[in-house]
Short mmCIF file of C-alpha atoms in Angstrom, two decimals:
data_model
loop_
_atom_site.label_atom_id
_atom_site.label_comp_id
_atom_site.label_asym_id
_atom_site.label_seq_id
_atom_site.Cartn_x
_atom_site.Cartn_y
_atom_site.Cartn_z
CA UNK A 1 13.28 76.53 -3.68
CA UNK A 2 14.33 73.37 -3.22
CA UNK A 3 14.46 70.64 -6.40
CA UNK A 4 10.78 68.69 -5.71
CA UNK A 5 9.28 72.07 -4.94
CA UNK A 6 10.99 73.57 -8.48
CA UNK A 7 9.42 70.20 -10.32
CA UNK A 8 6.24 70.89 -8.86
CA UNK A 9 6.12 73.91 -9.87
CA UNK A 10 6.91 72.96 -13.67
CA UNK A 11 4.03 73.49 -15.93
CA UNK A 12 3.37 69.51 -17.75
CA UNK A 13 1.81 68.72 -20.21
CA UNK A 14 0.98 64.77 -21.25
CA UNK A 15 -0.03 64.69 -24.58
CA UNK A 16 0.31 62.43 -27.59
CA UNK A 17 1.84 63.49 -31.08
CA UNK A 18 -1.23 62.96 -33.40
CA UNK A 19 -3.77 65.02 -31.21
CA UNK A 20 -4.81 67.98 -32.32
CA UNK A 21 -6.44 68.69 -29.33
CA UNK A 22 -2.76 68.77 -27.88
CA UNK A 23 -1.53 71.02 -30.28
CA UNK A 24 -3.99 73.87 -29.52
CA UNK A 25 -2.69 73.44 -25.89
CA UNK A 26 0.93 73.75 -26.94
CA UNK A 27 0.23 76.38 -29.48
CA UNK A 28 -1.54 78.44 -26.40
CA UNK A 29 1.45 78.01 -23.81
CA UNK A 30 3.58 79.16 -26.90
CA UNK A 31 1.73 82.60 -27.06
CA UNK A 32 1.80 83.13 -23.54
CA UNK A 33 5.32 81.96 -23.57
CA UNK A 34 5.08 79.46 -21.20
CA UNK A 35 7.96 77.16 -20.70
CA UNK A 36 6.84 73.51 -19.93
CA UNK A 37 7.77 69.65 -19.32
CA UNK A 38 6.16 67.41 -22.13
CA UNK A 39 5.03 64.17 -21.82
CA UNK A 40 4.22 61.64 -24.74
CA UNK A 41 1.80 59.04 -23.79
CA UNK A 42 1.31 55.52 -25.77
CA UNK A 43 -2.23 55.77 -25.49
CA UNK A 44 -2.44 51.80 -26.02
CA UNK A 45 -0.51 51.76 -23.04
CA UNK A 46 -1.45 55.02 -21.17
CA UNK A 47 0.66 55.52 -18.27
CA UNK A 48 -0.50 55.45 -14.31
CA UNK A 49 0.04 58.65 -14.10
CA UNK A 50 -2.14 60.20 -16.68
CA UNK A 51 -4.70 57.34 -15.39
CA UNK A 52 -4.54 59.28 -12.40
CA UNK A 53 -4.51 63.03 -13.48
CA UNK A 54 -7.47 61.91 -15.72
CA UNK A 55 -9.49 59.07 -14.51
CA UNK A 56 -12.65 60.72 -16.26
CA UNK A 57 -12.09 60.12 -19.55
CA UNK A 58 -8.47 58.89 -19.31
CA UNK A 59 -6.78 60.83 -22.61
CA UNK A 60 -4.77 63.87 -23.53
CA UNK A 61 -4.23 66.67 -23.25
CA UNK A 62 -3.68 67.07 -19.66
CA UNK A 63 -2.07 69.79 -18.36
CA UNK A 64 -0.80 69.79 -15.05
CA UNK A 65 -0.46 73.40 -12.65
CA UNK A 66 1.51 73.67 -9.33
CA UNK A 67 0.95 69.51 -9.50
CA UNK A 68 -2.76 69.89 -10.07
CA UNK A 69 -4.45 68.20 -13.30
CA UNK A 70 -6.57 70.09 -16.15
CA UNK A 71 -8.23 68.26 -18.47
CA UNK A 72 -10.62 69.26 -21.76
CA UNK A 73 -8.73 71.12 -24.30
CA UNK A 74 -11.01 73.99 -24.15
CA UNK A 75 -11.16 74.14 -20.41
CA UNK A 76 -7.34 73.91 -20.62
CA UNK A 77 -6.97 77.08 -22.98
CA UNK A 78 -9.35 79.80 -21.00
CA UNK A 79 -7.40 78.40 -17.89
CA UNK A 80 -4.49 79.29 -19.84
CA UNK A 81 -5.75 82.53 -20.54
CA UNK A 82 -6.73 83.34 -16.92
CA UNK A 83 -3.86 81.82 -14.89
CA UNK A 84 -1.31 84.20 -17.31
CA UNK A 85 -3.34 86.74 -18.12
CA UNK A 86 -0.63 89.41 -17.38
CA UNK A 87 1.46 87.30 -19.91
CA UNK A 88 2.00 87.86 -23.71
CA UNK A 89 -1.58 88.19 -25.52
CA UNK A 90 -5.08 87.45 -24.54
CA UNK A 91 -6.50 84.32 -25.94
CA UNK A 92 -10.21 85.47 -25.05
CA UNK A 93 -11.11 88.95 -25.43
CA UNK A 94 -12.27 91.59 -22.81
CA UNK A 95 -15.60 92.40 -23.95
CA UNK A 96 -18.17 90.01 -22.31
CA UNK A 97 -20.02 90.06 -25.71
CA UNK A 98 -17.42 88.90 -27.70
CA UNK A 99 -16.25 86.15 -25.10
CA UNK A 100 -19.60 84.73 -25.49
CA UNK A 101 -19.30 85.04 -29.28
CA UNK A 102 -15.87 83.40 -29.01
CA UNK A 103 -17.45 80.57 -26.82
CA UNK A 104 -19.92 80.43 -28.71
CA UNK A 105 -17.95 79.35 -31.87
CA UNK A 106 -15.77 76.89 -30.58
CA UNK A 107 -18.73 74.63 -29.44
CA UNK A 108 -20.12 75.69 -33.14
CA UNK A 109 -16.74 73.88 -34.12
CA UNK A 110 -17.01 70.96 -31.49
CA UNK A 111 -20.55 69.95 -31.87
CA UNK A 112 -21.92 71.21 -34.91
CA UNK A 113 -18.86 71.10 -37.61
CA UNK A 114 -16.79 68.27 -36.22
CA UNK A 115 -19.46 65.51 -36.54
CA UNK A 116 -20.03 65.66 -40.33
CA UNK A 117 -16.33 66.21 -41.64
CA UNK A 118 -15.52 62.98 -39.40
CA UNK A 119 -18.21 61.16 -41.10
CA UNK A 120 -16.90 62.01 -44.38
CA UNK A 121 -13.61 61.34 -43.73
CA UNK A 122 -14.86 57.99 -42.23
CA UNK A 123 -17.60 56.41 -44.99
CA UNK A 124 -18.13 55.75 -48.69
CA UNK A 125 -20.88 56.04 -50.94
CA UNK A 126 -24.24 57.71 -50.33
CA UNK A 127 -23.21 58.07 -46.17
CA UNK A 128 -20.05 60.18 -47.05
CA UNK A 129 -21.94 62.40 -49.89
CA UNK A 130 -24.38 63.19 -47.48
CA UNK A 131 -21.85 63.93 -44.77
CA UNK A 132 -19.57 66.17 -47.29
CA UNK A 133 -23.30 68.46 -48.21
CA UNK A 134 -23.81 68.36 -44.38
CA UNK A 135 -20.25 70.08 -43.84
CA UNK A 136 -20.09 72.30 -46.78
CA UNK A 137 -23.26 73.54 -44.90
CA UNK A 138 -21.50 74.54 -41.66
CA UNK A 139 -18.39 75.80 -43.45
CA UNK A 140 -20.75 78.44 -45.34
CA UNK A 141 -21.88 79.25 -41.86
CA UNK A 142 -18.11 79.66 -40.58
CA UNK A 143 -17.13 81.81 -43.79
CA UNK A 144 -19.68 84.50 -43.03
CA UNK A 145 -18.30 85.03 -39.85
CA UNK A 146 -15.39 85.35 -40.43
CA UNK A 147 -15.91 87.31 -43.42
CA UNK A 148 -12.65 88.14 -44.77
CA UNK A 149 -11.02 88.90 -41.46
CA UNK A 150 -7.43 87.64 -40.75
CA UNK A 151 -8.06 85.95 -38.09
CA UNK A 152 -11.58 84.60 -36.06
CA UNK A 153 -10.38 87.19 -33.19
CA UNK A 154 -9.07 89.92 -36.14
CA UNK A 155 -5.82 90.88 -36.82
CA UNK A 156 -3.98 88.35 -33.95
CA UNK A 157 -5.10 84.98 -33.33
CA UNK A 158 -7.58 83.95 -30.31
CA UNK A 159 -9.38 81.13 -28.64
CA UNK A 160 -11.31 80.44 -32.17
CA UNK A 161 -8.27 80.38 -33.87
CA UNK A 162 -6.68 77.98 -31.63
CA UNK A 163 -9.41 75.71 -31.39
CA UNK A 164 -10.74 75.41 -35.12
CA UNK A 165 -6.89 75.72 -36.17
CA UNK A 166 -6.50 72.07 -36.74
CA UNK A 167 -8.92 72.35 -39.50
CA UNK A 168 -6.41 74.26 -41.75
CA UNK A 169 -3.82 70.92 -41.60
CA UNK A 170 -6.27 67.98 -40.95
CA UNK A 171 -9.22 68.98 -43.76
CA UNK A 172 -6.00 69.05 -46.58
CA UNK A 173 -5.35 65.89 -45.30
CA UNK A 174 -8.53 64.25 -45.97
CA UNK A 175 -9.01 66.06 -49.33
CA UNK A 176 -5.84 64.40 -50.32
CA UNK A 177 -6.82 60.92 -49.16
CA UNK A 178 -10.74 61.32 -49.99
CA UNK A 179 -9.46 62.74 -53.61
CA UNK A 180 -12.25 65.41 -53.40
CA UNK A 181 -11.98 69.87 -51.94
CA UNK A 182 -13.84 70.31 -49.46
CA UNK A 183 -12.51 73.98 -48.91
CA UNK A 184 -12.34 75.69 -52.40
CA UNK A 185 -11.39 79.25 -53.06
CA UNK A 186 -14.85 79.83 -55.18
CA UNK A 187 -17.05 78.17 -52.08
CA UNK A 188 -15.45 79.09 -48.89
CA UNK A 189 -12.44 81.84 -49.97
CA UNK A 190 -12.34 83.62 -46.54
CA UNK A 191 -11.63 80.00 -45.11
CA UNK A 192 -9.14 79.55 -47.47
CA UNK A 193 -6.68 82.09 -46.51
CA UNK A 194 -7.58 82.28 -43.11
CA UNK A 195 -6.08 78.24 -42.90
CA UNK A 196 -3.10 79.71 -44.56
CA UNK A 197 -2.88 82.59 -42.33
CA UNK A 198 -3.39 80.17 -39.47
CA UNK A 199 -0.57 77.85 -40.76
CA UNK A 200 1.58 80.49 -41.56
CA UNK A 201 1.46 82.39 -38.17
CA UNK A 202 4.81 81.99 -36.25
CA UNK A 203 3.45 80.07 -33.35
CA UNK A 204 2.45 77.54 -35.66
CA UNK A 205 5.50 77.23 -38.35
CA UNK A 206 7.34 76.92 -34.47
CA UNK A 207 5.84 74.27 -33.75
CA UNK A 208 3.98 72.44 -36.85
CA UNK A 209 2.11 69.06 -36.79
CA UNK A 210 4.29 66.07 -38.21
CA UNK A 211 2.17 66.15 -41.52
CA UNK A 212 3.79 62.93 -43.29
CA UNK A 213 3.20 60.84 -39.87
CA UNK A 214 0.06 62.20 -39.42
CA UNK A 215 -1.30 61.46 -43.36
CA UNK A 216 0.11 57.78 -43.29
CA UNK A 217 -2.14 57.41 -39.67
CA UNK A 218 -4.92 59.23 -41.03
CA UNK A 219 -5.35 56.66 -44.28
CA UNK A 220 -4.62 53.78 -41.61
CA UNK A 221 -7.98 55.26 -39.95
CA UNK A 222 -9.86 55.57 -43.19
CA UNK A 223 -8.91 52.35 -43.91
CA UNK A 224 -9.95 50.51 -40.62
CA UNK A 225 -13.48 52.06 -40.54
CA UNK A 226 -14.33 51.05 -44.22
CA UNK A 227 -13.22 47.43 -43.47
CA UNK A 228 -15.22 47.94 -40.02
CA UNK A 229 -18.33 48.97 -41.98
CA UNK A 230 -18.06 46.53 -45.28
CA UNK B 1 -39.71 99.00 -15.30
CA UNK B 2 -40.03 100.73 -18.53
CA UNK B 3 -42.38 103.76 -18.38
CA UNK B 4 -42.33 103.33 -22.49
CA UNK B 5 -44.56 100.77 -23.19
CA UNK B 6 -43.04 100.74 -26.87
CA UNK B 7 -39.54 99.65 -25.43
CA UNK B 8 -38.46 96.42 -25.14
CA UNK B 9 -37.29 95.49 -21.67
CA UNK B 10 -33.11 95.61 -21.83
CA UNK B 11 -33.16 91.75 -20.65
CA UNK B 12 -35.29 89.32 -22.23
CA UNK B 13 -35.28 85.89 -22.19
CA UNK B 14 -36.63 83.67 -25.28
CA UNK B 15 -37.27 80.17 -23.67
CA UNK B 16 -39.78 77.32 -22.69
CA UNK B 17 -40.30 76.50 -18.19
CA UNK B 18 -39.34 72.74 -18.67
CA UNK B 19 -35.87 73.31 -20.28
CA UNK B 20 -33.18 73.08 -18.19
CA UNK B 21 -31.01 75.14 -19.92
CA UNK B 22 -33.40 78.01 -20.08
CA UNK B 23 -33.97 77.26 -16.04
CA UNK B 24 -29.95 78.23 -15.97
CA UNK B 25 -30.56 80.90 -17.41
CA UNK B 26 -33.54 82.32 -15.30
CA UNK B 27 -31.58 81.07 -11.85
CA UNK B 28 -28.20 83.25 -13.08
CA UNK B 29 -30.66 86.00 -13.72
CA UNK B 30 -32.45 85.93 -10.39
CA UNK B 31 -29.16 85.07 -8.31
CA UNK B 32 -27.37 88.51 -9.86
CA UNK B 33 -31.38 90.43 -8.92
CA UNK B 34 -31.23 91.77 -13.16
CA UNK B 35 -34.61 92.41 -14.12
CA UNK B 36 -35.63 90.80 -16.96
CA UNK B 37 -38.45 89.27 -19.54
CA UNK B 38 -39.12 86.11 -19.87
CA UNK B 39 -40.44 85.01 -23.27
CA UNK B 40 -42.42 81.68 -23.35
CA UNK B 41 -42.10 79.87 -26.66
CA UNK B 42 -44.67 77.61 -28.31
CA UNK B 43 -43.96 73.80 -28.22
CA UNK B 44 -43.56 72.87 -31.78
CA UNK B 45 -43.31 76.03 -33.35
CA UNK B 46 -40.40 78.35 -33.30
CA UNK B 47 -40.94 82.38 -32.84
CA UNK B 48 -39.82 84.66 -35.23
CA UNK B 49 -37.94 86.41 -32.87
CA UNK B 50 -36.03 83.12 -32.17
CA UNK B 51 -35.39 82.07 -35.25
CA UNK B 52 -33.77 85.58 -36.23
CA UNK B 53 -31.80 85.13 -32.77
CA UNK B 54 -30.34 82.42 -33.08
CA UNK B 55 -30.62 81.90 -36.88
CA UNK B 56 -27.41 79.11 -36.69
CA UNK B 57 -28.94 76.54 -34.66
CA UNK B 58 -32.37 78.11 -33.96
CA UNK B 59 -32.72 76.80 -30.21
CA UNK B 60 -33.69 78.17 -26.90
CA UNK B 61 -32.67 79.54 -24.54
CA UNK B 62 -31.42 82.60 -26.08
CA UNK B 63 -30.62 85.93 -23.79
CA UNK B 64 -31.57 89.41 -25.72
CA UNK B 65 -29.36 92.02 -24.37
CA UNK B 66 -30.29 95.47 -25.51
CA UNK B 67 -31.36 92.95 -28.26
CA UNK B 68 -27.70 91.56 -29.04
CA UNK B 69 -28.58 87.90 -28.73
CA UNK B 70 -26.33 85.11 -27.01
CA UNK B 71 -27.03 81.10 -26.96
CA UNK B 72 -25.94 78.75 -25.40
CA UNK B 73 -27.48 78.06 -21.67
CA UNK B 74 -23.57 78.16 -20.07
CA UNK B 75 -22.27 80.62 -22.70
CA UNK B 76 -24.83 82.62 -21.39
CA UNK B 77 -24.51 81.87 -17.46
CA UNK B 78 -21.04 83.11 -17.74
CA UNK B 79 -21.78 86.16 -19.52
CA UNK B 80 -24.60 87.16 -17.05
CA UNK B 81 -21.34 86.72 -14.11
CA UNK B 82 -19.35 88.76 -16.47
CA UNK B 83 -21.54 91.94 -16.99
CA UNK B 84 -22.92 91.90 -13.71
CA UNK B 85 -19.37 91.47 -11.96
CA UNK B 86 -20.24 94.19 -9.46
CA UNK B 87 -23.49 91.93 -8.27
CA UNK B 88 -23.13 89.65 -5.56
CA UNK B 89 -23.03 86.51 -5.17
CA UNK B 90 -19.75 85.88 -8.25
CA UNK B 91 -21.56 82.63 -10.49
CA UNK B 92 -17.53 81.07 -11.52
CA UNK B 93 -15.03 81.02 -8.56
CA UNK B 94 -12.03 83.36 -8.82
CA UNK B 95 -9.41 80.81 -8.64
CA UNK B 96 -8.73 79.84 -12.25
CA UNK B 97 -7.87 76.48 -11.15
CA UNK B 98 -11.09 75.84 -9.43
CA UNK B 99 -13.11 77.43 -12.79
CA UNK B 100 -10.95 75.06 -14.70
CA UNK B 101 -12.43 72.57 -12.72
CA UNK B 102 -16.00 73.50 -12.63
CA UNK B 103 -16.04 74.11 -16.37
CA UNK B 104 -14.62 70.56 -16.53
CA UNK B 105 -17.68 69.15 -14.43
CA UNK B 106 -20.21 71.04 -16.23
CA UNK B 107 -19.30 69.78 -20.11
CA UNK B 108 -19.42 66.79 -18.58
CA UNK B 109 -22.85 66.46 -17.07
CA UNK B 110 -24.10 68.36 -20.86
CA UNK B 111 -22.27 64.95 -22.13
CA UNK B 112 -23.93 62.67 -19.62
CA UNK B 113 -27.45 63.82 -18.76
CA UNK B 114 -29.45 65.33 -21.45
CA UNK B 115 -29.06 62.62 -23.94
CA UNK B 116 -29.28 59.91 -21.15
CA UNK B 117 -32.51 61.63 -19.87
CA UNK B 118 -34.08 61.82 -23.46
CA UNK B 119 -33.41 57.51 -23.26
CA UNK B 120 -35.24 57.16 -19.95
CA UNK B 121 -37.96 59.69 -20.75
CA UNK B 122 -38.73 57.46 -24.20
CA UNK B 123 -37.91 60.20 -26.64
CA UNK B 124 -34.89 58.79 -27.88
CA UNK B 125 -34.20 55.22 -28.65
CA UNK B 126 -31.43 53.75 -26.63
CA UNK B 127 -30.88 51.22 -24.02
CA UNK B 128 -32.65 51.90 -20.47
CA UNK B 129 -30.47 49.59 -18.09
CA UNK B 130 -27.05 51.08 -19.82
CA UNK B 131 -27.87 54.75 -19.57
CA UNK B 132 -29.25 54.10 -15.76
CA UNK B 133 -25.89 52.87 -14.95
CA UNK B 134 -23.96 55.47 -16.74
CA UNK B 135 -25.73 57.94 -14.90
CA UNK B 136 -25.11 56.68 -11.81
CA UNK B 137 -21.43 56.41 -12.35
CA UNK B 138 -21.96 60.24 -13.27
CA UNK B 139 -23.52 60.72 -10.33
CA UNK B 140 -21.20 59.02 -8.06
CA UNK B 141 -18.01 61.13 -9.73
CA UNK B 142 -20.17 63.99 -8.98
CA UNK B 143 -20.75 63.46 -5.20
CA UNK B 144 -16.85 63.01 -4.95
CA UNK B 145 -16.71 66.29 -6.84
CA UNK B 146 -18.94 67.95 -4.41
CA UNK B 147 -17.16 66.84 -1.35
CA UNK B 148 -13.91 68.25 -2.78
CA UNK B 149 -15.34 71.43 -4.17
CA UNK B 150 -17.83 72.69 -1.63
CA UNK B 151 -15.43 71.75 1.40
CA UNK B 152 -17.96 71.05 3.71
CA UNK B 153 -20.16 74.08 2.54
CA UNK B 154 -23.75 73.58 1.28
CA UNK B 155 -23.19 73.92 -2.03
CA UNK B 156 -20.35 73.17 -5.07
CA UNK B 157 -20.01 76.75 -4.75
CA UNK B 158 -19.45 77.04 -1.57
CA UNK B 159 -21.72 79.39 0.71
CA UNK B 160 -23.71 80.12 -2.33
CA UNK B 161 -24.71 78.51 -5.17
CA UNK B 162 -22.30 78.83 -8.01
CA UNK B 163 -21.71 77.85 -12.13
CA UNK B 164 -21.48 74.15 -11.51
CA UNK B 165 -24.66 73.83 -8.56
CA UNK B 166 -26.47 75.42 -12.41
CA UNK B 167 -25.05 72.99 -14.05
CA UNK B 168 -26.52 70.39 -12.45
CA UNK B 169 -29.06 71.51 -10.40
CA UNK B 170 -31.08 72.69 -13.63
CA UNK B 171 -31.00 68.91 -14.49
CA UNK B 172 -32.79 67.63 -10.87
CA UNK B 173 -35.94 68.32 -12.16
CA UNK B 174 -35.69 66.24 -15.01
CA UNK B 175 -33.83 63.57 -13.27
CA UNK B 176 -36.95 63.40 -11.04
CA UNK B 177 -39.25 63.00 -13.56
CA UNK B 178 -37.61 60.18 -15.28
CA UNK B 179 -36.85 58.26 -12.24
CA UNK B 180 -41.20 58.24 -12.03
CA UNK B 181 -41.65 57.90 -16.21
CA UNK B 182 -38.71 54.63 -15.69
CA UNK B 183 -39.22 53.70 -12.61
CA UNK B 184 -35.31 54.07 -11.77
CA UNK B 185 -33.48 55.49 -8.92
CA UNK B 186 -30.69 57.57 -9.76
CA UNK B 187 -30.23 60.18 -7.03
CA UNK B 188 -30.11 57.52 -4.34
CA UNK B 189 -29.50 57.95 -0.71
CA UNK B 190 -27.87 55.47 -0.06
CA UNK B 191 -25.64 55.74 -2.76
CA UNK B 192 -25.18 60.08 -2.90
CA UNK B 193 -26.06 60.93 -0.07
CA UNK B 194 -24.58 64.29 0.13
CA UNK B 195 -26.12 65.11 -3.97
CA UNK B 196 -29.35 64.19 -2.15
CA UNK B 197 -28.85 66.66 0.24
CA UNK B 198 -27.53 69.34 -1.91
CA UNK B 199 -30.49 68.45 -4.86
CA UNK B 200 -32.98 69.67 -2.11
CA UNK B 201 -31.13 72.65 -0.74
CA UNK B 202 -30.46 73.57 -4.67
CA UNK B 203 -34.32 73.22 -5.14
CA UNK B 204 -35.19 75.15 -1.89
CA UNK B 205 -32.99 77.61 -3.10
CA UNK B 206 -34.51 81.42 -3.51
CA UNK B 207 -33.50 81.97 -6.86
CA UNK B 208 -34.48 78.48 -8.40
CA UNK B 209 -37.58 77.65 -6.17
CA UNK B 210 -39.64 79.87 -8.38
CA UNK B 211 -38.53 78.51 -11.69
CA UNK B 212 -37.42 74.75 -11.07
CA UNK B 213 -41.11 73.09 -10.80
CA UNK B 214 -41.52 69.77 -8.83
CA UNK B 215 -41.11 66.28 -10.58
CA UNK B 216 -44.95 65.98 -11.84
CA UNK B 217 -45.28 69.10 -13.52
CA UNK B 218 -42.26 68.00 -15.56
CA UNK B 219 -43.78 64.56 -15.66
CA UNK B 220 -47.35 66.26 -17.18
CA UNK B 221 -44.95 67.43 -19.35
CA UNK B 222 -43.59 64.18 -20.78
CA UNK B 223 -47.27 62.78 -20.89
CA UNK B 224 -48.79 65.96 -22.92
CA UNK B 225 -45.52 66.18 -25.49
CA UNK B 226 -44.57 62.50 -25.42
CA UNK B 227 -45.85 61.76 -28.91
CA UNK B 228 -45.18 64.97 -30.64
CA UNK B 229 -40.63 63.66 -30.36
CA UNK B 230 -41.43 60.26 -31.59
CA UNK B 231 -37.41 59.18 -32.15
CA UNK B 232 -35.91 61.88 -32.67
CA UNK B 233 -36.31 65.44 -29.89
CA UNK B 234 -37.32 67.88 -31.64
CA UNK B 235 -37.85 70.36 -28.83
CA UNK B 236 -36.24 73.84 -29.41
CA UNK B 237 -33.91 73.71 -26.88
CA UNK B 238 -29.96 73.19 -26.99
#
């Protein structure tokens, strides 16, 4: 193979240090082993080329495949899965029951959990104790699945793991800047350890989030939507 | 069929005709030929059955298999391509690069559409002249899709109609309807012409034509339920 055809071949992956939604890509290719280029983007000054891998929705992550774009975090992990499926461990399982379940839990954690911990990471007053009920409410929901089990997918991580994994550093973040649990061991115990499990696995101590940058961004955030909204 | 009239049919459905995420459903059932029940649920009031279903977000559609219940309309889509593997015609492609893709297109039209229907349709405040323009962009990303994906073919899928021609195509009734309740064009000729095209072989299509009704019936619709959502939908569906 000749050097352009070796680059194209490179696995890429554009992404941006705070994004969670990055990590869970990186923390896939690690399982799988999967060696690849990485790209940091300023996204106030977001390069051509990711403008033209993603012209959608324009952001990270976007990983790129025999010089062919994938963007969506979740889209990018079951391709993931399916493009190396011979390769280190499955990120979905087999059964077609419990992919659905599996599926069926990340959106739970997209659309349904997401919303109110963002709101009560991002207001004050009556808004924000209405948005912390609102999440304790879906957490309870989350516990009982998961019902003392290691992990989401049991004993080894999977595609719930990876994608509600960010949880376990970001929500001890914005305890420590809100000055309030949100995930207490006499609430939401399974949760508990299951974040430590999560941040404890190998893939992640690898390759863990840059906590100290990320908690001086994420009170520059909390900060900018209270002045936005006073 | 069942010769025991005390056992519940292995496939049943739980849904309501004018969703189109219970019409994805019924189209991935009839494409793979799986027999199965259909369930009809009463506008404003939520079946047992359902609500012990789907107890988390108590919504339709919801598939009972051997009554193990799954939600999600494209949860569910891929799941019905995934047990019935050995039926022709395959829902996702086989290339992982093209499902990639497909998947991509089909969160985004769940991002676009239903909310920016619910604005034109008058069940949810928002602002007309924005969301007819945002769904025309949609649109016009999607008829560049098309050309790339179906490669000349009739359909995103190809020969056949696939997981993203669902995706969509379960929203052209709807799309219809509002352009007639707003008095809007979105699926323009002159503008996608080869959506346009595809919309009506989608609709023509064997396994849809029986469960994707014309424009009116889902305007009726609109008219008969219109003041039971005042601001906020409060249909049972996802």
């Amino acid at each position: 193979m000749d050097r352009q055809e070796e680059d194209e071949d490179r696995v890429k992956l554009f992404g941006f240090w705070a994004s969670p939604y990055v990590y869970k890509v990186e923390w896939a290719l690690r399982i799988k082993d999967i060696q690849s280029d990485y790209i940091e983007e300023d996204l106030e000054n977001k390069s051509d080329q990711l403008l033209e891998y993603n012209p959608v929705h324009k952001k990270v992550p976007v990983l790129i495949y025999q010089g062919k774009p994938i963007a969506e975090s979740e889209v990018i992990l079951e391709f993931i899965d399916e493009a190396w499926k011979h390769c280190g461990d499955r990120i979905l399982p087999e059964d077609p029951h419990e992919r659905a379940m599996a599926r069926f839990w990340v959106r739970f954690g997209k659309d349904t959990l997401s919303p109110p911990i963002w709101k009560w990471f991002t207001t004050q007053g009556q808004e924000q104790e209405a948005a912390y009920a609102a999440a304790v409410e879906q957490l309870q929901i989350l516990e009982k699945e998961l019902d003392g089990k290691r992990f989401f997918a049991g004993e080894k991580m999977g595609l719930v793991d990876l994608s509600l994994g960010p949880f376990s550093y970001i929500i001890p973040i914005y305890e420590e800047i809100n000055g309030v649990k949100l995930i207490t061991e006499e609430k939401l115990p399974s949760l508990l350890a299951w974040m430590g499990n999560f941040l404890n696995s190998s893939i992640v101590r690898e390759h863990p989030p840059p906590m100290d940058k990320l908690k001086l961004r994420c009170q520059a955030i909390r900060e900018a939507f209270l002045k936005n909204t006073s | 069929m069942s010769s025991t009239k005390e056992e519940a049919p292995a496939v049943r459905v739980l849904g309501l005709w004018a969703s189109p995420f219970v019409i994805r459903v019924l189209i991935a059932l009839r494409l793979k030929g799986v027999e199965h029940e259909v369930l009809e649920e009463v506008v404003g009031k939520k079946s047992e059955l359902l609500l012990r279903s789907n107890p988390v977000h108590k919504k339709i559609p919801v598939l009972l298999h051997h009554g193990k219940p799954i939600s999600e309309s494209l949860i569910i889509v891929q799941y019905i391509d995934e047990v019935w593997s050995s039926n022709a015609p395959a829902i996702l492609p086989a290339d992982p690069y093209v499902r990639a893709v497909e998947r991509f297109w089909a969160q985004y039209i769940d991002d676009k559409f239903p909310r920016g229907i619910r604005i034109l349709k008058g069940t949810v405040d928002g602002n007309k002249d924005e969301i007819v323009e945002q769904l025309s962009t949609a649109l016009q990303l999607l008829e560049e899709a098309f050309l790339k994906l179906s490669n000349g073919k009739h359909y995103f899928g190809g020969d056949n109609i696939g997981y993203l021609d669902i995706a969509l195509g379960s929203h052209v009734g709807w799309v219809r309807a509002v352009e007639k309740i707003a008095g809007v064009q979105l699926l323009d000729a002159a503008k996608v012409p080869h959506l346009v095209a595809w919309a009506d072989r989608f609709c023509a299509h064997p396994a849809v034509v029986d469960v994707l009704p014309s424009a009116d019936r889902f305007v009726e619709y609109s008219v008969k339920y219109g003041s039971f959502f005042p601001t906020r939908p409060s249909l049972p569906t996802e």
